[in-house]
Coordinates of C-alpha atoms in Angstrom, one line a residue:
M4 CA -5.9 -28.7 9.5
D5 CA -8.6 -26.3 10.6
F6 CA -7.0 -22.8 10.8
E7 CA -10.3 -21.4 12.0
T8 CA -9.9 -22.8 15.5
E9 CA -7.3 -22.4 18.3
A10 CA -6.6 -26.2 18.3
G11 CA -6.1 -26.3 14.5
I12 CA -3.8 -23.3 14.3
L13 CA -1.7 -24.5 17.3
Q14 CA -1.4 -27.9 15.5
Y15 CA -0.1 -26.2 12.4
L16 CA 2.4 -24.0 14.4
Q17 CA 3.8 -27.0 16.3
S18 CA 4.3 -29.0 13.1
H19 CA 6.8 -26.4 11.7
D20 CA 10.3 -25.8 12.9
K21 CA 10.1 -22.0 12.7
T22 CA 7.0 -21.8 14.8
R23 CA 7.3 -24.8 17.1
S24 CA 8.2 -22.7 20.1
I25 CA 4.7 -21.3 20.2
V26 CA 2.9 -23.1 23.0
A27 CA -0.5 -21.5 23.3
V28 CA -2.8 -19.5 21.1
K29 CA -6.0 -17.5 22.0
K30 CA -8.5 -16.3 19.5
L31 CA -8.9 -12.5 19.5
S32 CA -12.1 -10.6 19.1
G33 CA -12.5 -7.9 16.5
G34 CA -11.5 -9.9 13.4
N35 CA -14.1 -9.4 10.7
A36 CA -12.2 -10.4 7.6
N37 CA -9.6 -12.8 9.1
Y38 CA -9.1 -15.2 11.9
L39 CA -6.9 -13.6 14.6
Y40 CA -4.9 -15.1 17.4
R41 CA -2.4 -14.0 20.0
A42 CA 0.3 -16.6 20.5
T43 CA 2.6 -17.2 23.4
I44 CA 6.2 -18.2 22.9
A45 CA 7.7 -20.6 25.5
E46 CA 11.3 -19.3 25.6
P47 CA 11.8 -16.0 23.8
R48 CA 15.1 -15.8 22.0
A49 CA 16.6 -13.0 19.9
D50 CA 16.9 -15.3 16.9
L51 CA 13.2 -16.3 17.2
F52 CA 10.7 -13.6 16.4
G53 CA 13.2 -11.0 17.7
G54 CA 12.9 -12.2 21.3
R55 CA 9.2 -11.4 21.6
S56 CA 7.1 -13.3 24.1
T57 CA 3.9 -12.8 22.2
V58 CA 3.0 -12.4 18.5
V59 CA -0.2 -12.0 16.5
I60 CA -1.3 -14.6 14.0
K61 CA -3.7 -14.0 11.1
H62 CA -5.3 -16.5 8.8
A63 CA -7.1 -15.4 5.6
A64 CA -9.9 -17.8 4.4
G65 CA -11.9 -17.4 1.2
H66 CA -14.7 -15.9 3.2
S67 CA -15.1 -13.3 6.0
A68 CA -14.3 -14.7 9.5
S69 CA -17.5 -13.0 10.8
N70 CA -19.8 -14.1 7.9
R71 CA -18.9 -17.3 6.1
Q72 CA -21.5 -16.4 3.4
F73 CA -19.5 -13.3 2.4
A74 CA -16.8 -14.4 -0.1
L75 CA -13.4 -12.7 0.0
Y76 CA -10.4 -13.0 -2.3
L77 CA -7.4 -14.9 -0.8
D78 CA -4.7 -12.7 -2.2
R79 CA -5.7 -9.8 0.2
M80 CA -3.1 -11.0 2.7
A81 CA -0.3 -11.0 0.1
F82 CA -1.0 -7.3 -0.6
E83 CA -0.9 -6.6 3.2
Q84 CA 2.5 -8.2 3.5
T85 CA 3.8 -6.3 0.5
V86 CA 2.7 -2.9 1.8
L87 CA 3.9 -3.6 5.3
G88 CA 7.3 -4.3 3.8
I89 CA 7.2 -1.1 1.9
V90 CA 6.4 1.0 5.0
A91 CA 8.9 -0.8 7.1
D92 CA 11.7 -0.5 4.5
A93 CA 11.0 3.2 4.0
S94 CA 10.9 3.9 7.7
D95 CA 14.1 1.9 8.4
N96 CA 15.8 3.9 5.7
K97 CA 16.9 0.8 3.8
D98 CA 16.4 2.0 0.3
N99 CA 16.1 5.8 0.4
N100 CA 19.6 7.1 1.0
N101 CA 18.6 8.0 4.6
K102 CA 16.3 10.8 3.4
E103 CA 14.3 11.8 6.4
D104 CA 11.4 13.0 4.4
E105 CA 10.9 9.5 2.9
T106 CA 10.1 8.0 6.3
I107 CA 6.5 6.9 6.6
E108 CA 6.3 6.0 10.3
T109 CA 6.3 8.7 12.9
A110 CA 7.6 8.9 16.4
N111 CA 4.6 7.1 17.8
V112 CA 2.7 5.7 14.8
K113 CA 4.1 2.4 13.4
V114 CA 3.2 -0.7 11.4
P115 CA 3.7 -4.2 12.8
R116 CA 6.7 -6.0 11.4
V117 CA 6.0 -9.3 9.5
L118 CA 7.8 -12.1 11.3
Y119 CA 6.6 -15.2 9.3
W120 CA 4.6 -15.6 6.2
D121 CA 3.2 -18.8 4.7
H122 CA 1.6 -17.8 1.4
E123 CA 0.3 -21.2 0.6
N124 CA -1.8 -21.4 3.7
N125 CA -2.4 -17.6 4.0
I126 CA -1.0 -17.5 7.5
V127 CA 1.1 -14.6 8.8
I128 CA 2.8 -13.9 12.1
Q129 CA 3.2 -10.2 13.0
E130 CA 4.5 -8.1 15.8
D131 CA 2.1 -7.8 18.7
A132 CA 1.0 -4.2 19.5
G133 CA 0.9 -5.2 23.2
M134 CA -1.2 -7.2 25.6
K135 CA -3.0 -4.1 26.8
S136 CA -3.4 -2.4 23.5
T137 CA -6.9 -1.6 22.2
H138 CA -8.2 -0.1 19.1
L139 CA -8.8 3.7 19.0
K140 CA -12.5 3.5 18.8
E141 CA -12.7 1.4 22.0
F142 CA -10.0 3.5 23.7
I143 CA -12.0 6.7 23.4
T144 CA -15.3 5.0 24.1
S145 CA -14.2 3.2 27.2
H146 CA -13.1 6.2 29.1
V147 CA -15.6 8.0 31.4
Q148 CA -14.2 11.4 30.4
P149 CA -13.5 12.7 26.9
P150 CA -9.8 12.8 25.9
S151 CA -8.0 16.0 27.0
P152 CA -7.4 18.6 24.2
R153 CA -3.7 17.7 24.4
L154 CA -4.4 14.0 24.0
A155 CA -7.0 14.5 21.2
K156 CA -4.5 16.7 19.3
E157 CA -1.7 14.2 19.8
I158 CA -3.9 11.4 18.4
G159 CA -5.1 13.4 15.4
S160 CA -1.9 15.0 14.4
S161 CA 0.1 11.8 14.7
L162 CA -2.4 9.9 12.5
G163 CA -2.6 12.8 10.0
E164 CA 1.2 12.9 9.7
F165 CA 1.4 9.2 9.2
I166 CA -1.2 8.9 6.4
A167 CA 0.2 12.0 4.7
R168 CA 3.6 10.5 4.7
L169 CA 2.3 7.3 3.2
H170 CA 0.5 9.2 0.5
L171 CA 3.5 11.3 -0.3
Y172 CA 5.8 8.2 -0.5
G173 CA 3.3 6.4 -2.7
F174 CA 3.1 9.4 -5.1
R175 CA 6.8 9.7 -5.3
H176 CA 7.4 6.0 -5.9
R177 CA 4.3 5.3 -8.1
S178 CA 6.4 4.1 -11.1
E179 CA 8.1 1.4 -9.1
L180 CA 5.1 0.3 -7.0
Y181 CA 2.2 0.5 -9.5
P182 CA 1.0 -1.6 -11.1
N183 CA 3.9 -4.1 -10.5
K184 CA 3.4 -4.5 -6.7
M185 CA 0.2 -2.7 -5.7
S186 CA -2.5 -3.3 -8.3
N187 CA -5.0 -4.5 -5.9
T188 CA -8.0 -4.4 -8.2
E189 CA -10.1 -6.7 -6.0
A190 CA -9.8 -4.2 -3.1
L191 CA -10.9 -1.4 -5.4
G192 CA -14.0 -3.4 -6.5
L193 CA -14.9 -4.4 -3.0
S194 CA -14.5 -0.8 -1.7
R195 CA -16.8 0.5 -4.5
L196 CA -19.3 -2.3 -3.7
I197 CA -19.5 -1.7 0.0
L198 CA -19.5 2.1 -0.1
Y199 CA -20.1 4.1 -3.3
D200 CA -22.6 1.5 -4.7
Q201 CA -24.5 1.8 -1.3
F202 CA -25.2 5.5 -1.5
P203 CA -28.6 5.3 -3.3
K204 CA -29.8 2.5 -1.1
A205 CA -28.7 4.2 2.1
A206 CA -30.3 7.4 1.1
S207 CA -33.6 6.0 -0.2
K208 CA -34.7 4.9 3.3
Y209 CA -34.7 8.4 4.8
M210 CA -34.8 10.8 1.8
E211 CA -38.3 10.2 0.4
D212 CA -39.4 13.6 1.5
Q213 CA -36.2 15.5 0.4
P214 CA -36.0 17.6 -2.7
Q215 CA -35.5 15.7 -6.0
F216 CA -32.3 17.5 -6.6
D217 CA -30.8 16.3 -3.3
R218 CA -31.8 12.7 -4.2
D219 CA -30.3 13.0 -7.7
V220 CA -27.1 14.3 -6.3
I221 CA -26.6 11.1 -4.3
D222 CA -26.9 9.1 -7.5
L223 CA -24.5 11.3 -9.3
A224 CA -21.9 11.4 -6.5
S225 CA -22.2 7.6 -6.1
K226 CA -21.1 7.1 -9.7
W227 CA -18.5 9.9 -9.7
G228 CA -16.8 8.7 -6.6
G229 CA -16.9 5.0 -7.6
D230 CA -15.4 5.9 -11.0
R231 CA -12.6 8.0 -9.3
L232 CA -11.8 5.1 -7.1
M233 CA -11.5 2.6 -9.9
N234 CA -9.8 4.8 -12.5
E235 CA -7.4 7.2 -10.7
P236 CA -4.4 5.5 -9.1
E237 CA -3.0 8.6 -7.5
T238 CA -1.1 7.2 -4.7
L239 CA -0.6 4.3 -2.2
A240 CA -3.6 4.3 0.2
H241 CA -4.5 2.3 3.2
G242 CA -8.0 1.7 2.0
D243 CA -9.6 1.1 5.4
F244 CA -8.3 4.0 7.5
W245 CA -10.7 4.0 10.5
P246 CA -10.1 3.9 14.3
G247 CA -10.8 0.1 14.5
N248 CA -7.5 -0.4 12.6
F249 CA -5.4 1.7 15.0
L250 CA -4.1 -0.3 18.0
V251 CA -3.3 2.1 20.8
D252 CA -0.8 1.4 23.6
T253 CA -0.9 4.0 26.4
A254 CA 0.8 5.0 29.6
T255 CA -0.3 7.0 32.6
G256 CA 1.9 9.9 33.4
E257 CA 2.1 12.5 36.1
G258 CA -1.3 13.5 37.5
N259 CA -2.8 10.4 35.8
E260 CA -2.5 12.0 32.4
I261 CA -2.8 9.5 29.6
T262 CA 0.0 9.6 27.0
I263 CA 0.4 7.5 23.8
N264 CA 3.3 5.1 23.7
H265 CA 2.5 4.1 20.2
M266 CA -0.2 3.3 17.7
Y267 CA 0.0 0.5 15.3
I268 CA -1.8 0.8 12.0
V269 CA -3.1 -2.7 11.1
D270 CA -5.3 -4.5 8.5
W271 CA -3.8 -3.4 5.2
E272 CA -5.6 -6.0 3.0
M273 CA -7.5 -3.2 1.2
S274 CA -4.4 -1.2 0.4
R275 CA -4.1 -0.1 -3.2
Y276 CA -3.3 2.8 -5.5
G277 CA -6.2 5.2 -5.5
P278 CA -7.3 8.7 -4.5
A279 CA -5.6 9.8 -1.3
A280 CA -8.6 11.8 -0.2
M281 CA -10.7 8.7 0.4
D282 CA -8.5 7.7 3.3
V283 CA -9.0 11.2 4.7
G284 CA -12.8 11.1 4.2
Q285 CA -13.1 7.8 5.9
F286 CA -11.1 8.9 8.9
V287 CA -13.0 12.1 9.3
A288 CA -16.4 10.3 9.1
E289 CA -15.4 8.0 11.9
A290 CA -13.9 10.8 14.0
F291 CA -17.1 12.7 13.5
S292 CA -19.1 9.8 14.9
L293 CA -16.7 9.5 17.9
N294 CA -17.3 13.2 18.5
K295 CA -21.1 12.9 18.1
Y296 CA -21.9 9.6 19.8
R297 CA -19.1 8.9 22.3
H298 CA -17.1 11.8 23.6
P299 CA -16.5 15.4 22.4
C300 CA -13.2 15.2 20.5
E301 CA -13.4 17.5 17.5
E302 CA -9.7 18.3 18.1
V303 CA -9.0 14.8 16.7
M304 CA -10.5 15.8 13.4
T305 CA -9.0 19.3 13.1
S306 CA -5.5 18.3 14.2
F307 CA -5.6 15.4 11.8
L308 CA -6.4 17.6 8.9
E309 CA -3.9 20.3 9.9
A310 CA -1.1 17.7 10.0
Y311 CA -2.2 16.2 6.8
C312 CA -2.3 19.5 4.9
T313 CA 1.1 20.5 6.3
I314 CA 2.7 17.4 4.7
Y315 CA 0.6 16.6 1.7
G316 CA -0.8 20.1 1.1
D317 CA 1.2 20.9 -2.0
R318 CA -0.6 18.1 -3.8
L319 CA -4.1 19.0 -2.7
T320 CA -6.7 20.3 -5.1
T321 CA -10.4 21.2 -4.9
T322 CA -11.1 17.8 -6.4
D323 CA -9.4 16.2 -3.4
L324 CA -11.5 18.3 -1.1
K325 CA -14.7 17.4 -3.0
T326 CA -13.7 13.7 -2.9
A327 CA -12.9 13.7 0.8
V328 CA -16.2 15.4 1.8
I329 CA -18.3 13.1 -0.5
H330 CA -16.5 10.1 0.9
C331 CA -17.1 11.3 4.4
G332 CA -20.8 12.0 3.8
G333 CA -21.3 8.7 2.0
H334 CA -19.7 6.8 4.9
L335 CA -22.0 8.6 7.4
M336 CA -25.0 7.5 5.2
A337 CA -24.0 3.9 4.4
W338 CA -22.0 2.8 7.4
T339 CA -22.7 4.8 10.6
P340 CA -26.3 3.8 11.0
Y341 CA -25.5 0.1 10.8
T342 CA -22.2 -0.4 12.7
G343 CA -23.2 -0.1 16.3
W344 CA -22.9 3.6 17.0
F345 CA -26.4 3.6 18.5
K346 CA -28.6 0.7 19.7
E347 CA -32.2 -0.3 18.8
D348 CA -33.5 0.8 22.2
E349 CA -32.0 4.3 21.9
G350 CA -34.2 5.6 19.2
H351 CA -32.2 3.9 16.4
D352 CA -34.5 4.9 13.5
A353 CA -34.6 8.6 14.4
K354 CA -30.8 8.6 14.9
A355 CA -30.3 6.7 11.6
R356 CA -32.4 9.2 9.8
E357 CA -30.5 12.1 11.4
I358 CA -27.1 10.9 10.4
T359 CA -28.2 9.9 7.0
L360 CA -29.4 13.4 6.3
I361 CA -26.3 14.9 7.7
G362 CA -24.2 12.7 5.4
A363 CA -26.4 13.6 2.4
E364 CA -25.9 17.2 3.2
F365 CA -22.1 16.8 3.2
V366 CA -22.4 15.0 -0.2
K367 CA -24.7 17.7 -1.7
R368 CA -22.6 20.7 -0.5
A369 CA -19.4 19.1 -1.8
W370 CA -21.1 18.2 -5.1
I371 CA -22.2 21.8 -5.7
E372 CA -18.8 23.0 -4.3
D373 CA -20.4 25.1 -1.6
W374 CA -17.1 25.7 0.2
A375 CA -18.5 28.5 2.4
W376 CA -21.0 26.0 3.9
I377 CA -18.3 23.4 4.3
R378 CA -16.0 25.8 6.0
Q379 CA -18.8 27.0 8.3
E380 CA -20.2 23.6 9.3
T381 CA -17.5 21.0 9.1
A382 CA -13.9 20.2 10.2
F383 CA -13.0 20.3 6.5
R384 CA -12.7 24.1 7.0
I385 CA -9.0 23.2 7.5
M386 CA -8.7 22.0 3.9
V387 CA -10.9 24.9 2.6
D388 CA -8.5 27.4 4.3
H389 CA -5.4 25.6 3.1
L390 CA -6.7 25.8 -0.5
K391 CA -7.7 29.4 0.0
L392 CA -11.3 28.8 -1.3

């Protein structure tokens, strides 16, 4: 069967007793690594997918869904199912003696529940975030006006609390989870390849006229960060913590004020044990880009970091701050110019140079531990103040 088409996946579903009630599937946009579908259930029942009328289906092939030439490891979906189970069990208080501080999910940030898992064919059926849900990047981009300060703070603080709780849980339970369940070495290698190993190449295009020291720092930070990623299994990390992986379902309240019903954190294939600060750095880089290229929303960054420091702050060190800022700067250099933040007809080359040099400055200032500059110029001032630097 061809799991890469609607007809093929529907044929598969209707040939199995547990999934035969699914009568229609529609391919979803936005799936880079996997093939994504929304499925409709003919007669929802409590004993069948929990009475849900729609579910989401994912199929992992040995290549990227958006680029067949880019090979991917098949076990990535097995790691996703494992970590989704870990988060769900912790949040449902099944194995933690009802300790509130062990809960990972927050009041409005959740993970989708796994409803069906075929390991042999790498097909999973998960809870649907909602027919009208959209990822956070699109949610902020699509509105004419920037998010209100209240909404920006709600988004940032909720996400900061969630990822801090994940990191804290992973640190406390490392002996049982690593390496037995979460030794996702393929994800570590792929993350190094697509980010840290790209620092020199990304910088070289726009840094020919920069001081030699600045260029040397990029090479040094590239190796240092990559080595930390591969060799320091600090805690359980999401591994791809960016707004495209946060599905937002909203409501309109009194005075047309938008409120968050819930956000679902999806796409956990890159989850692994590694430095917690790299999740933080990736999020701040993407939120920085939302603030710069879409709508003013710095409150998303600052409230995220405030919530994160409140929960995970006792574990934070200057090395974590250095890691987060370098990761953020490297992301701005290696990813932001090439992932649709600005178009070719909008002065792309000039904007790419600008953001590359901004990212390089982040990397350099973190490398030399210039905390005064970082406090003055970036949202990471929250971490600087927390560490009393």
